[in-house]
Amino acid sequence: MMRALLLAFALLLATGSAFAQAATDPTPLTFTSPAEEKRFHALISELRCVMCQNQSLAESNAQIAVDLRREVLELMRKGKDDTEIKEFLVARYGEFVLYRPQVESKTWLLWFGPAVVLLAGGLVVVGAVRRRSRNTTPTADERNEEQEW
Amino acid sequence: MSESVPRKSSMRWIPLVIVAALGALLFAGVMLSRNPNREALPSPLIGKPAPAFRLPVLHEPGRLVTDKDLRGAPYLLNVWGSWCPACRDEHPVLTRFAESKRLRVIGFNWKDEHADAMRWLEQFGNPYFMVLTDYEGKAAIDWGIYGAPETFLVDAGGTIRWKYVGPLTDQVIENELLPKLAQLDRGAPL
């Protein structure tokens, strides 16, 4: 009866939103210590909401995010460390849940791609500057080539 | 100046290579974004055993069914809720498929009130062989479920073979599910 009342109240509050989803859990999470709360918030801000993919688990109001936050807290209380909690979620939802993907052959391009591009660009610039300072008076042949670029 | 000519002529291809590489990247991006289901997460559970669960049956709340009880023949696990509008769109498609008796369609009623779920089935019809309920949403996390509808194909041995996120359509059944089933019938390895 109590739950039905709470649910009715939650639905009343939710009528403004056109987004249909399961009734949100009315009981908020409670923490036993500030340290636990701090660790929890650090952890959920590094995990991506699987439903609304541009938000972290901390930001999202989707039902699945509510459930996953609860699950994360429960795992913390079972004594799991951060890596184990992330592994738990990756095993179910894939690498996608991590905002910082693990460094492995699949993600090398993601991790090192920008640095490689920057390095290549830098080398090209250095090469061009050197060439230019070496030939202060370029031949007609070279001028033509540079125009072609 | 003649000795610098070979070096320069190889250098002059660099911009072309860069432009071609960027073009290829853009093309790949455009092709990827053409996939209508691109928001769907690939499930890491495909090819793995279905997660263990013990869930009550919607129509007999006292009866608990486990993953092991469902083994022996393939089944389709369809995630739905009375709160999910897309499930309503999917319902006629699912009903047609269930009526073909191709395999058992098990309902996974996710985060729903018992009365709402019962009313929904009464109103639209019950295509399911059996409906399991997950009010807490604990089993759903083990299955990597994040929205509804979602549909899993599990083989007779209890291995997840296929997953579809979003409402099933006749095209999806024709082009994806039925070929997978044919593969299962031939006893194809994973």
PDB file of N, CA and C in Angstrom, chain B residues 51-88:
ATOM      1  N   PRO B  51      23.286 -15.820 -18.420  1.00  0.00           N
ATOM      2  CA  PRO B  51      23.557 -15.651 -16.996  1.00  0.00           C
ATOM      3  C   PRO B  51      22.578 -16.448 -16.125  1.00  0.00           C
ATOM      4  N   ALA B  52      23.074 -16.898 -15.010  1.00  0.00           N
ATOM      5  CA  ALA B  52      22.219 -17.658 -14.096  1.00  0.00           C
ATOM      6  C   ALA B  52      21.158 -16.732 -13.512  1.00  0.00           C
ATOM      7  N   PHE B  53      19.937 -17.210 -13.419  1.00  0.00           N
ATOM      8  CA  PHE B  53      18.882 -16.422 -12.778  1.00  0.00           C
ATOM      9  C   PHE B  53      17.876 -17.343 -12.120  1.00  0.00           C
ATOM     10  N   ARG B  54      17.081 -16.777 -11.253  1.00  0.00           N
ATOM     11  CA  ARG B  54      15.968 -17.490 -10.613  1.00  0.00           C
ATOM     12  C   ARG B  54      14.876 -16.445 -10.459  1.00  0.00           C
ATOM     13  N   LEU B  55      13.870 -16.532 -11.323  1.00  0.00           N
ATOM     14  CA  LEU B  55      12.861 -15.475 -11.384  1.00  0.00           C
ATOM     15  C   LEU B  55      11.452 -16.040 -11.264  1.00  0.00           C
ATOM     16  N   PRO B  56      10.553 -15.281 -10.616  1.00  0.00           N
ATOM     17  CA  PRO B  56       9.164 -15.731 -10.511  1.00  0.00           C
ATOM     18  C   PRO B  56       8.422 -15.609 -11.841  1.00  0.00           C
ATOM     19  N   VAL B  57       7.431 -16.485 -12.018  1.00  0.00           N
ATOM     20  CA  VAL B  57       6.595 -16.466 -13.211  1.00  0.00           C
ATOM     21  C   VAL B  57       5.451 -15.484 -12.970  1.00  0.00           C
ATOM     22  N   LEU B  58       5.183 -14.637 -13.955  1.00  0.00           N
ATOM     23  CA  LEU B  58       4.171 -13.592 -13.793  1.00  0.00           C
ATOM     24  C   LEU B  58       2.808 -14.169 -13.410  1.00  0.00           C
ATOM     25  N   HIS B  59       2.413 -15.258 -14.066  1.00  0.00           N
ATOM     26  CA  HIS B  59       1.071 -15.793 -13.831  1.00  0.00           C
ATOM     27  C   HIS B  59       0.990 -16.712 -12.612  1.00  0.00           C
ATOM     28  N   GLU B  60       2.158 -17.139 -12.099  1.00  0.00           N
ATOM     29  CA  GLU B  60       2.182 -17.948 -10.865  1.00  0.00           C
ATOM     30  C   GLU B  60       3.324 -17.429 -10.009  1.00  0.00           C
ATOM     31  N   PRO B  61       3.117 -16.318  -9.301  1.00  0.00           N
ATOM     32  CA  PRO B  61       4.230 -15.660  -8.605  1.00  0.00           C
ATOM     33  C   PRO B  61       4.977 -16.556  -7.624  1.00  0.00           C
ATOM     34  N   GLY B  62       4.345 -17.646  -7.171  1.00  0.00           N
ATOM     35  CA  GLY B  62       5.028 -18.532  -6.240  1.00  0.00           C
ATOM     36  C   GLY B  62       6.052 -19.430  -6.916  1.00  0.00           C
ATOM     37  N   ARG B  63       5.977 -19.527  -8.238  1.00  0.00           N
ATOM     38  CA  ARG B  63       6.835 -20.471  -8.961  1.00  0.00           C
ATOM     39  C   ARG B  63       8.095 -19.765  -9.471  1.00  0.00           C
ATOM     40  N   LEU B  64       9.243 -20.347  -9.143  1.00  0.00           N
ATOM     41  CA  LEU B  64      10.509 -19.757  -9.585  1.00  0.00           C
ATOM     42  C   LEU B  64      11.105 -20.590 -10.712  1.00  0.00           C
ATOM     43  N   VAL B  65      11.575 -19.918 -11.736  1.00  0.00           N
ATOM     44  CA  VAL B  65      12.172 -20.609 -12.883  1.00  0.00           C
ATOM     45  C   VAL B  65      13.636 -20.186 -12.981  1.00  0.00           C
ATOM     46  N   THR B  66      14.522 -21.141 -13.218  1.00  0.00           N
ATOM     47  CA  THR B  66      15.937 -20.811 -13.360  1.00  0.00           C
ATOM     48  C   THR B  66      16.365 -20.963 -14.816  1.00  0.00           C
ATOM     49  N   ASP B  67      17.554 -20.453 -15.111  1.00  0.00           N
ATOM     50  CA  ASP B  67      18.109 -20.575 -16.461  1.00  0.00           C
ATOM     51  C   ASP B  67      18.208 -22.044 -16.871  1.00  0.00           C
ATOM     52  N   LYS B  68      18.521 -22.903 -15.907  1.00  0.00           N
ATOM     53  CA  LYS B  68      18.693 -24.334 -16.230  1.00  0.00           C
ATOM     54  C   LYS B  68      17.376 -24.981 -16.626  1.00  0.00           C
ATOM     55  N   ASP B  69      16.258 -24.494 -16.031  1.00  0.00           N
ATOM     56  CA  ASP B  69      14.940 -25.048 -16.371  1.00  0.00           C
ATOM     57  C   ASP B  69      14.595 -24.823 -17.838  1.00  0.00           C
ATOM     58  N   LEU B  70      15.167 -23.778 -18.432  1.00  0.00           N
ATOM     59  CA  LEU B  70      14.783 -23.428 -19.797  1.00  0.00           C
ATOM     60  C   LEU B  70      15.635 -24.155 -20.837  1.00  0.00           C
ATOM     61  N   ARG B  71      16.683 -24.840 -20.388  1.00  0.00           N
ATOM     62  CA  ARG B  71      17.565 -25.515 -21.345  1.00  0.00           C
ATOM     63  C   ARG B  71      16.884 -26.709 -21.978  1.00  0.00           C
ATOM     64  N   GLY B  72      17.460 -27.204 -23.060  1.00  0.00           N
ATOM     65  CA  GLY B  72      16.926 -28.388 -23.728  1.00  0.00           C
ATOM     66  C   GLY B  72      16.392 -28.068 -25.106  1.00  0.00           C
ATOM     67  N   ALA B  73      15.935 -26.837 -25.278  1.00  0.00           N
ATOM     68  CA  ALA B  73      15.483 -26.381 -26.593  1.00  0.00           C
ATOM     69  C   ALA B  73      15.772 -24.889 -26.667  1.00  0.00           C
ATOM     70  N   PRO B  74      16.028 -24.379 -27.871  1.00  0.00           N
ATOM     71  CA  PRO B  74      16.316 -22.935 -27.957  1.00  0.00           C
ATOM     72  C   PRO B  74      15.099 -22.094 -27.562  1.00  0.00           C
ATOM     73  N   TYR B  75      15.365 -20.904 -27.120  1.00  0.00           N
ATOM     74  CA  TYR B  75      14.254 -19.997 -26.817  1.00  0.00           C
ATOM     75  C   TYR B  75      14.650 -18.559 -27.131  1.00  0.00           C
ATOM     76  N   LEU B  76      13.590 -17.749 -27.297  1.00  0.00           N
ATOM     77  CA  LEU B  76      13.774 -16.325 -27.539  1.00  0.00           C
ATOM     78  C   LEU B  76      13.374 -15.621 -26.248  1.00  0.00           C
ATOM     79  N   LEU B  77      14.256 -14.801 -25.707  1.00  0.00           N
ATOM     80  CA  LEU B  77      13.929 -14.066 -24.492  1.00  0.00           C
ATOM     81  C   LEU B  77      13.640 -12.618 -24.889  1.00  0.00           C
ATOM     82  N   ASN B  78      12.405 -12.186 -24.658  1.00  0.00           N
ATOM     83  CA  ASN B  78      11.987 -10.853 -25.085  1.00  0.00           C
ATOM     84  C   ASN B  78      11.738  -9.969 -23.857  1.00  0.00           C
ATOM     85  N   VAL B  79      12.505  -8.884 -23.771  1.00  0.00           N
ATOM     86  CA  VAL B  79      12.411  -7.964 -22.637  1.00  0.00           C
ATOM     87  C   VAL B  79      11.320  -6.937 -22.926  1.00  0.00           C
ATOM     88  N   TRP B  80      10.370  -6.802 -21.994  1.00  0.00           N
ATOM     89  CA  TRP B  80       9.295  -5.838 -22.214  1.00  0.00           C
ATOM     90  C   TRP B  80       8.799  -5.289 -20.884  1.00  0.00           C
ATOM     91  N   GLY B  81       8.029  -4.226 -20.965  1.00  0.00           N
ATOM     92  CA  GLY B  81       7.381  -3.665 -19.792  1.00  0.00           C
ATOM     93  C   GLY B  81       6.129  -2.934 -20.237  1.00  0.00           C
ATOM     94  N   SER B  82       5.149  -2.838 -19.362  1.00  0.00           N
ATOM     95  CA  SER B  82       3.915  -2.140 -19.753  1.00  0.00           C
ATOM     96  C   SER B  82       4.188  -0.645 -19.941  1.00  0.00           C
ATOM     97  N   TRP B  83       5.331  -0.167 -19.407  1.00  0.00           N
ATOM     98  CA  TRP B  83       5.704   1.244 -19.487  1.00  0.00           C
ATOM     99  C   TRP B  83       6.420   1.572 -20.795  1.00  0.00           C
ATOM    100  N   CYS B  84       6.603   0.578 -21.651  1.00  0.00           N
ATOM    101  CA  CYS B  84       7.472   0.742 -22.823  1.00  0.00           C
ATOM    102  C   CYS B  84       6.644   0.844 -24.103  1.00  0.00           C
ATOM    103  N   PRO B  85       6.535   2.049 -24.694  1.00  0.00           N
ATOM    104  CA  PRO B  85       5.688   2.216 -25.885  1.00  0.00           C
ATOM    105  C   PRO B  85       6.166   1.391 -27.086  1.00  0.00           C
ATOM    106  N   ALA B  86       7.492   1.253 -27.236  1.00  0.00           N
ATOM    107  CA  ALA B  86       8.004   0.505 -28.389  1.00  0.00           C
ATOM    108  C   ALA B  86       7.624  -0.975 -28.303  1.00  0.00           C
ATOM    109  N   CYS B  87       7.400  -1.456 -27.055  1.00  0.00           N
ATOM    110  CA  CYS B  87       6.998  -2.862 -26.884  1.00  0.00           C
ATOM    111  C   CYS B  87       5.612  -3.086 -27.485  1.00  0.00           C
ATOM    112  N   ARG B  88       4.801  -2.045 -27.435  1.00  0.00           N
ATOM    113  CA  ARG B  88       3.456  -2.128 -27.988  1.00  0.00           C
ATOM    114  C   ARG B  88       3.537  -2.243 -29.514  1.00  0.00           C
TER     115      ARG B  88
END
